[in-house]
Amino acid sequence: MAEKFELIFKPYRHDKKFKMQVEVIHRSEQVLRFKITGGDKYIIMEKLLFKKTGNWKISDTNTNLLSGSLEQTSYTIFELQQQLDAYINKDKGRSKQNPK
């Protein structure tokens, strides 16, 4: 069964907060893949664990990320990454032999 949790998200220059559902759809020693859903929109983000920089990658989405300003889009993605990193760091109690 996939791990699921909620996060409260406030987009850049918005007064309103949004509740988003997050599902861990893949977990291995090399990558964590999250599906973030809000309403009928979703974005799939991957955290590459084998790189020292801890790069993130957007692998799929059904929303046009370039519809807003570049500043708004980059801030939104950055905030999602920060919240997911906090979840990952909180979850570090798992053993390497059992990453699932």
Short mmCIF file of N, CA and C in Angstrom, two decimals:
data_model
loop_
_atom_site.label_atom_id
_atom_site.label_comp_id
_atom_site.label_asym_id
_atom_site.label_seq_id
_atom_site.Cartn_x
_atom_site.Cartn_y
_atom_site.Cartn_z
N MET A 1 0.84 -1.18 0.00
CA MET A 1 0.00 0.00 0.00
C MET A 1 0.89 1.25 0.00
N ALA A 2 0.55 2.18 -0.82
CA ALA A 2 1.34 3.41 -0.96
C ALA A 2 1.12 4.32 0.25
N GLU A 3 2.17 5.03 0.62
CA GLU A 3 2.06 6.01 1.70
C GLU A 3 1.32 7.24 1.18
N LYS A 4 0.44 7.78 2.00
CA LYS A 4 -0.30 8.98 1.62
C LYS A 4 -0.29 9.96 2.79
N PHE A 5 -0.23 11.24 2.46
CA PHE A 5 -0.33 12.28 3.46
C PHE A 5 -0.81 13.56 2.80
N GLU A 6 -1.15 14.55 3.61
CA GLU A 6 -1.63 15.83 3.09
C GLU A 6 -0.62 16.92 3.42
N LEU A 7 -0.57 17.91 2.57
CA LEU A 7 0.22 19.09 2.89
C LEU A 7 -0.61 20.32 2.59
N ILE A 8 -0.39 21.35 3.38
CA ILE A 8 -1.07 22.64 3.19
C ILE A 8 -0.11 23.53 2.43
N PHE A 9 -0.58 24.09 1.35
CA PHE A 9 0.29 24.81 0.43
C PHE A 9 -0.28 26.19 0.14
N LYS A 10 0.57 27.20 0.22
CA LYS A 10 0.16 28.57 -0.10
C LYS A 10 0.99 29.03 -1.30
N PRO A 11 0.37 29.10 -2.48
CA PRO A 11 1.11 29.54 -3.67
C PRO A 11 1.63 30.97 -3.52
N TYR A 12 2.63 31.26 -4.29
CA TYR A 12 3.28 32.56 -4.29
C TYR A 12 2.28 33.67 -4.58
N ARG A 13 2.26 34.68 -3.73
CA ARG A 13 1.39 35.86 -3.86
C ARG A 13 -0.10 35.52 -3.88
N HIS A 14 -0.48 34.50 -3.14
CA HIS A 14 -1.89 34.15 -2.97
C HIS A 14 -2.23 34.31 -1.51
N ASP A 15 -3.46 34.70 -1.23
CA ASP A 15 -3.91 34.80 0.15
C ASP A 15 -4.46 33.46 0.64
N LYS A 16 -4.88 32.64 -0.30
CA LYS A 16 -5.55 31.39 0.01
C LYS A 16 -4.56 30.24 0.16
N LYS A 17 -4.85 29.32 1.09
CA LYS A 17 -4.06 28.11 1.24
C LYS A 17 -4.83 26.95 0.62
N PHE A 18 -4.11 25.97 0.11
CA PHE A 18 -4.71 24.81 -0.53
C PHE A 18 -4.25 23.54 0.17
N LYS A 19 -5.16 22.58 0.28
CA LYS A 19 -4.82 21.29 0.83
C LYS A 19 -4.54 20.35 -0.36
N MET A 20 -3.38 19.72 -0.34
CA MET A 20 -3.00 18.83 -1.43
C MET A 20 -2.74 17.43 -0.88
N GLN A 21 -3.11 16.43 -1.67
CA GLN A 21 -2.86 15.06 -1.30
C GLN A 21 -1.54 14.62 -1.95
N VAL A 22 -0.70 13.95 -1.17
CA VAL A 22 0.58 13.47 -1.66
C VAL A 22 0.62 11.97 -1.47
N GLU A 23 1.05 11.27 -2.51
CA GLU A 23 1.19 9.82 -2.46
C GLU A 23 2.61 9.46 -2.86
N VAL A 24 3.25 8.62 -2.07
CA VAL A 24 4.58 8.11 -2.43
C VAL A 24 4.32 6.92 -3.35
N ILE A 25 4.56 7.10 -4.65
CA ILE A 25 4.21 6.05 -5.61
C ILE A 25 5.38 5.13 -5.93
N HIS A 26 6.60 5.53 -5.54
CA HIS A 26 7.76 4.66 -5.72
C HIS A 26 8.82 5.03 -4.70
N ARG A 27 9.40 4.01 -4.09
CA ARG A 27 10.46 4.23 -3.11
C ARG A 27 11.54 3.18 -3.33
N SER A 28 12.77 3.65 -3.54
CA SER A 28 13.92 2.75 -3.64
C SER A 28 15.11 3.47 -3.03
N GLU A 29 16.28 2.83 -3.06
CA GLU A 29 17.48 3.47 -2.53
C GLU A 29 17.94 4.61 -3.42
N GLN A 30 17.49 4.64 -4.68
CA GLN A 30 17.96 5.64 -5.64
C GLN A 30 16.98 6.77 -5.89
N VAL A 31 15.69 6.51 -5.69
CA VAL A 31 14.71 7.54 -6.04
C VAL A 31 13.46 7.42 -5.15
N LEU A 32 12.88 8.58 -4.87
CA LEU A 32 11.55 8.66 -4.26
C LEU A 32 10.67 9.40 -5.25
N ARG A 33 9.50 8.84 -5.54
CA ARG A 33 8.60 9.46 -6.51
C ARG A 33 7.28 9.79 -5.80
N PHE A 34 6.86 11.05 -5.92
CA PHE A 34 5.65 11.54 -5.27
C PHE A 34 4.65 12.00 -6.33
N LYS A 35 3.37 11.70 -6.08
CA LYS A 35 2.29 12.26 -6.90
C LYS A 35 1.53 13.23 -6.01
N ILE A 36 1.54 14.51 -6.40
CA ILE A 36 0.89 15.57 -5.63
C ILE A 36 -0.37 15.95 -6.39
N THR A 37 -1.52 15.84 -5.71
CA THR A 37 -2.80 16.08 -6.35
C THR A 37 -3.55 17.17 -5.61
N GLY A 38 -4.11 18.08 -6.37
CA GLY A 38 -4.98 19.12 -5.83
C GLY A 38 -6.12 19.32 -6.81
N GLY A 39 -7.31 18.92 -6.41
CA GLY A 39 -8.45 19.01 -7.32
C GLY A 39 -8.26 18.04 -8.47
N ASP A 40 -8.35 18.55 -9.71
CA ASP A 40 -8.14 17.69 -10.88
C ASP A 40 -6.73 17.84 -11.46
N LYS A 41 -5.86 18.57 -10.78
CA LYS A 41 -4.48 18.78 -11.25
C LYS A 41 -3.53 17.88 -10.47
N TYR A 42 -2.48 17.44 -11.13
CA TYR A 42 -1.46 16.66 -10.43
C TYR A 42 -0.09 16.97 -11.01
N ILE A 43 0.92 16.65 -10.21
CA ILE A 43 2.30 16.77 -10.64
C ILE A 43 3.06 15.59 -10.00
N ILE A 44 3.90 14.94 -10.77
CA ILE A 44 4.73 13.85 -10.26
C ILE A 44 6.16 14.36 -10.19
N MET A 45 6.72 14.31 -8.97
CA MET A 45 8.08 14.79 -8.74
C MET A 45 8.93 13.65 -8.21
N GLU A 46 10.19 13.62 -8.64
CA GLU A 46 11.13 12.60 -8.19
C GLU A 46 12.29 13.25 -7.46
N LYS A 47 12.68 12.64 -6.38
CA LYS A 47 13.88 13.06 -5.64
C LYS A 47 14.95 12.02 -5.94
N LEU A 48 16.04 12.46 -6.58
CA LEU A 48 17.13 11.55 -6.94
C LEU A 48 18.06 11.45 -5.73
N LEU A 49 18.07 10.30 -5.08
CA LEU A 49 18.79 10.13 -3.82
C LEU A 49 20.26 9.80 -4.01
N PHE A 50 20.63 9.31 -5.18
CA PHE A 50 22.01 8.87 -5.38
C PHE A 50 22.95 10.02 -5.70
N LYS A 51 22.44 11.20 -5.96
CA LYS A 51 23.28 12.36 -6.22
C LYS A 51 23.46 13.15 -4.94
N LYS A 52 24.66 13.66 -4.72
CA LYS A 52 24.94 14.42 -3.49
C LYS A 52 24.11 15.70 -3.42
N THR A 53 23.78 16.25 -4.57
CA THR A 53 23.01 17.50 -4.58
C THR A 53 21.54 17.27 -4.26
N GLY A 54 21.06 16.03 -4.35
CA GLY A 54 19.66 15.75 -4.05
C GLY A 54 18.72 16.41 -5.04
N ASN A 55 19.03 16.28 -6.31
CA ASN A 55 18.24 16.93 -7.35
C ASN A 55 16.80 16.43 -7.39
N TRP A 56 15.91 17.34 -7.78
CA TRP A 56 14.51 17.03 -8.00
C TRP A 56 14.24 17.05 -9.50
N LYS A 57 13.24 16.27 -9.90
CA LYS A 57 12.87 16.22 -11.31
C LYS A 57 11.34 16.14 -11.38
N ILE A 58 10.76 16.90 -12.29
CA ILE A 58 9.32 16.79 -12.56
C ILE A 58 9.17 15.82 -13.71
N SER A 59 8.55 14.67 -13.45
CA SER A 59 8.46 13.65 -14.49
C SER A 59 7.14 13.66 -15.24
N ASP A 60 6.07 14.22 -14.63
CA ASP A 60 4.79 14.26 -15.32
C ASP A 60 3.89 15.28 -14.64
N THR A 61 3.00 15.86 -15.42
CA THR A 61 2.01 16.80 -14.88
C THR A 61 0.86 16.93 -15.87
N ASN A 62 -0.31 17.29 -15.39
CA ASN A 62 -1.42 17.58 -16.29
C ASN A 62 -1.79 19.06 -16.23
N THR A 63 -0.88 19.86 -15.72
CA THR A 63 -1.12 21.30 -15.65
C THR A 63 -0.04 22.03 -16.45
N ASN A 64 -0.38 23.18 -16.96
CA ASN A 64 0.59 23.97 -17.72
C ASN A 64 1.39 24.81 -16.73
N LEU A 65 2.60 24.35 -16.44
CA LEU A 65 3.44 25.04 -15.46
C LEU A 65 3.87 26.42 -15.92
N LEU A 66 3.83 26.66 -17.22
CA LEU A 66 4.29 27.94 -17.75
C LEU A 66 3.15 28.93 -17.95
N SER A 67 1.96 28.62 -17.42
CA SER A 67 0.82 29.52 -17.62
C SER A 67 0.96 30.80 -16.79
N GLY A 68 1.62 30.73 -15.65
CA GLY A 68 1.83 31.91 -14.82
C GLY A 68 3.19 32.51 -15.10
N SER A 69 3.60 33.41 -14.24
CA SER A 69 4.92 34.01 -14.41
C SER A 69 5.99 32.99 -14.03
N LEU A 70 7.17 33.17 -14.57
CA LEU A 70 8.29 32.29 -14.26
C LEU A 70 8.61 32.35 -12.77
N GLU A 71 8.53 33.54 -12.19
CA GLU A 71 8.80 33.72 -10.76
C GLU A 71 7.81 32.92 -9.92
N GLN A 72 6.53 33.00 -10.27
CA GLN A 72 5.49 32.28 -9.54
C GLN A 72 5.68 30.77 -9.67
N THR A 73 5.96 30.30 -10.88
CA THR A 73 6.14 28.88 -11.12
C THR A 73 7.34 28.33 -10.36
N SER A 74 8.47 29.02 -10.42
CA SER A 74 9.67 28.53 -9.74
C SER A 74 9.50 28.55 -8.22
N TYR A 75 8.82 29.56 -7.69
CA TYR A 75 8.58 29.61 -6.25
C TYR A 75 7.67 28.47 -5.82
N THR A 76 6.64 28.18 -6.61
CA THR A 76 5.71 27.10 -6.30
C THR A 76 6.44 25.76 -6.26
N ILE A 77 7.25 25.50 -7.27
CA ILE A 77 8.01 24.24 -7.32
C ILE A 77 8.99 24.17 -6.15
N PHE A 78 9.66 25.27 -5.85
CA PHE A 78 10.60 25.31 -4.73
C PHE A 78 9.90 25.00 -3.40
N GLU A 79 8.72 25.58 -3.18
CA GLU A 79 7.97 25.34 -1.95
C GLU A 79 7.54 23.88 -1.83
N LEU A 80 7.10 23.28 -2.94
CA LEU A 80 6.75 21.86 -2.92
C LEU A 80 7.97 21.02 -2.56
N GLN A 81 9.12 21.33 -3.16
CA GLN A 81 10.35 20.60 -2.86
C GLN A 81 10.71 20.72 -1.38
N GLN A 82 10.58 21.91 -0.81
CA GLN A 82 10.91 22.13 0.60
C GLN A 82 10.01 21.30 1.51
N GLN A 83 8.73 21.26 1.21
CA GLN A 83 7.81 20.49 2.04
C GLN A 83 8.05 19.00 1.91
N LEU A 84 8.36 18.54 0.70
CA LEU A 84 8.65 17.12 0.51
C LEU A 84 9.98 16.74 1.15
N ASP A 85 10.97 17.62 1.09
CA ASP A 85 12.24 17.38 1.77
C ASP A 85 12.03 17.25 3.28
N ALA A 86 11.15 18.07 3.85
CA ALA A 86 10.85 17.98 5.28
C ALA A 86 10.24 16.63 5.60
N TYR A 87 9.36 16.13 4.74
CA TYR A 87 8.76 14.81 4.93
C TYR A 87 9.83 13.73 4.86
N ILE A 88 10.73 13.83 3.89
CA ILE A 88 11.80 12.84 3.73
C ILE A 88 12.71 12.84 4.96
N ASN A 89 13.10 14.01 5.42
CA ASN A 89 13.99 14.11 6.57
C ASN A 89 13.34 13.59 7.85
N LYS A 90 12.03 13.78 7.98
CA LYS A 90 11.30 13.26 9.13
C LYS A 90 11.23 11.73 9.07
N ASP A 91 11.28 11.19 7.86
CA ASP A 91 11.08 9.77 7.61
C ASP A 91 12.40 8.99 7.55
N LYS A 92 13.51 9.59 7.96
CA LYS A 92 14.82 8.95 7.81
C LYS A 92 15.05 7.79 8.77
N GLY A 93 14.10 7.44 9.59
CA GLY A 93 14.25 6.34 10.53
C GLY A 93 14.20 4.98 9.86
N ARG A 94 13.89 4.94 8.58
CA ARG A 94 13.82 3.65 7.88
C ARG A 94 15.21 3.10 7.66
N SER A 95 15.32 1.80 7.69
CA SER A 95 16.63 1.18 7.46
C SER A 95 16.91 1.08 5.97
N LYS A 96 18.17 1.02 5.61
CA LYS A 96 18.54 0.90 4.20
C LYS A 96 18.16 -0.48 3.66
N GLN A 97 18.09 -1.48 4.52
CA GLN A 97 17.70 -2.82 4.07
C GLN A 97 16.21 -2.88 3.76
N ASN A 98 15.43 -2.00 4.35
CA ASN A 98 13.99 -1.99 4.12
C ASN A 98 13.53 -0.57 3.78
N PRO A 99 13.79 -0.12 2.53
CA PRO A 99 13.43 1.25 2.17
C PRO A 99 11.94 1.46 1.97
N LYS A 100 11.14 0.40 1.95
CA LYS A 100 9.71 0.54 1.64
C LYS A 100 8.86 0.71 2.86
#
